[in-house]
């Protein structure tokens, strides 16, 4: 049986906890160190459950293979039920189960997940993140103003006409994203002006996704651009 991260989900593992979030459902989870060990095994690359359990088993000599397998399957079941991952017997099945968007996501109401992996002292995700980043400030979310160009001329716009026409070049954007990746930044928001007017917009989005960022675009929705496939 194979598993992999669903395309709308993102994982970040820190020293003391692990975090997973689905950008569509807005559901998230905080895991303790044991849960983080399992979480670290989930990526966009399909993996075989038995192979992963074998790897984890080498870290826990005094625990039987069967116990680790049960725990790992319980862990994956919860994640799959809540759309964080997909499982299947073939790559095609994984792809067919990984939908881009559906309003039925709002039906994934179960917030219970196995106690073994829970961050027990600080049960609320927001509290754990606030606590972590208050003590160790880092760049968890980043907004990048790609250009001051815009195809509109709103009276309330905060960009004065004298500042219209600036473009952040592609290399600089990539360099910022590279640094953000090292800092384990999760969420990127591209704004402007109108970000879709950036000449390299689709390449920037592609680069951001290849580097596993959760991406949002703040646009006025009056302009369309073809994204690379
Ligand atoms: S759409 Fe936004 S960026 Fe463009 S002029 Fe209006 S407020 Fe400014």
Coordinates of C-alpha atoms and ligand atoms in Angstrom, one line a residue, residues 150 152-154 156-157 164 193 220, ligand 1:
X150 CA -1.8 47.5 -11.8
X152 CA -6.8 49.3 -12.1
X153 CA -6.7 52.8 -10.6
X154 CA -8.7 52.5 -7.4
X156 CA -8.3 53.9 -2.2
X157 CA -5.1 52.3 -3.5
X164 CA 3.7 52.4 -10.2
X193 CA -0.1 46.0 -7.4
X220 CA -8.1 42.0 -8.2
Ligands
LIG1 S1 -6.6 46.8 -7.7 FE1 -5.4 46.9 -5.8 S2 -3.3 47.4 -6.5 FE2 -4.7 47.8 -8.2 S3 -5.2 50.0 -8.0 FE3 -6.8 48.8 -7.0 S4 -6.1 48.8 -4.8 FE4 -4.4 49.4 -6.1

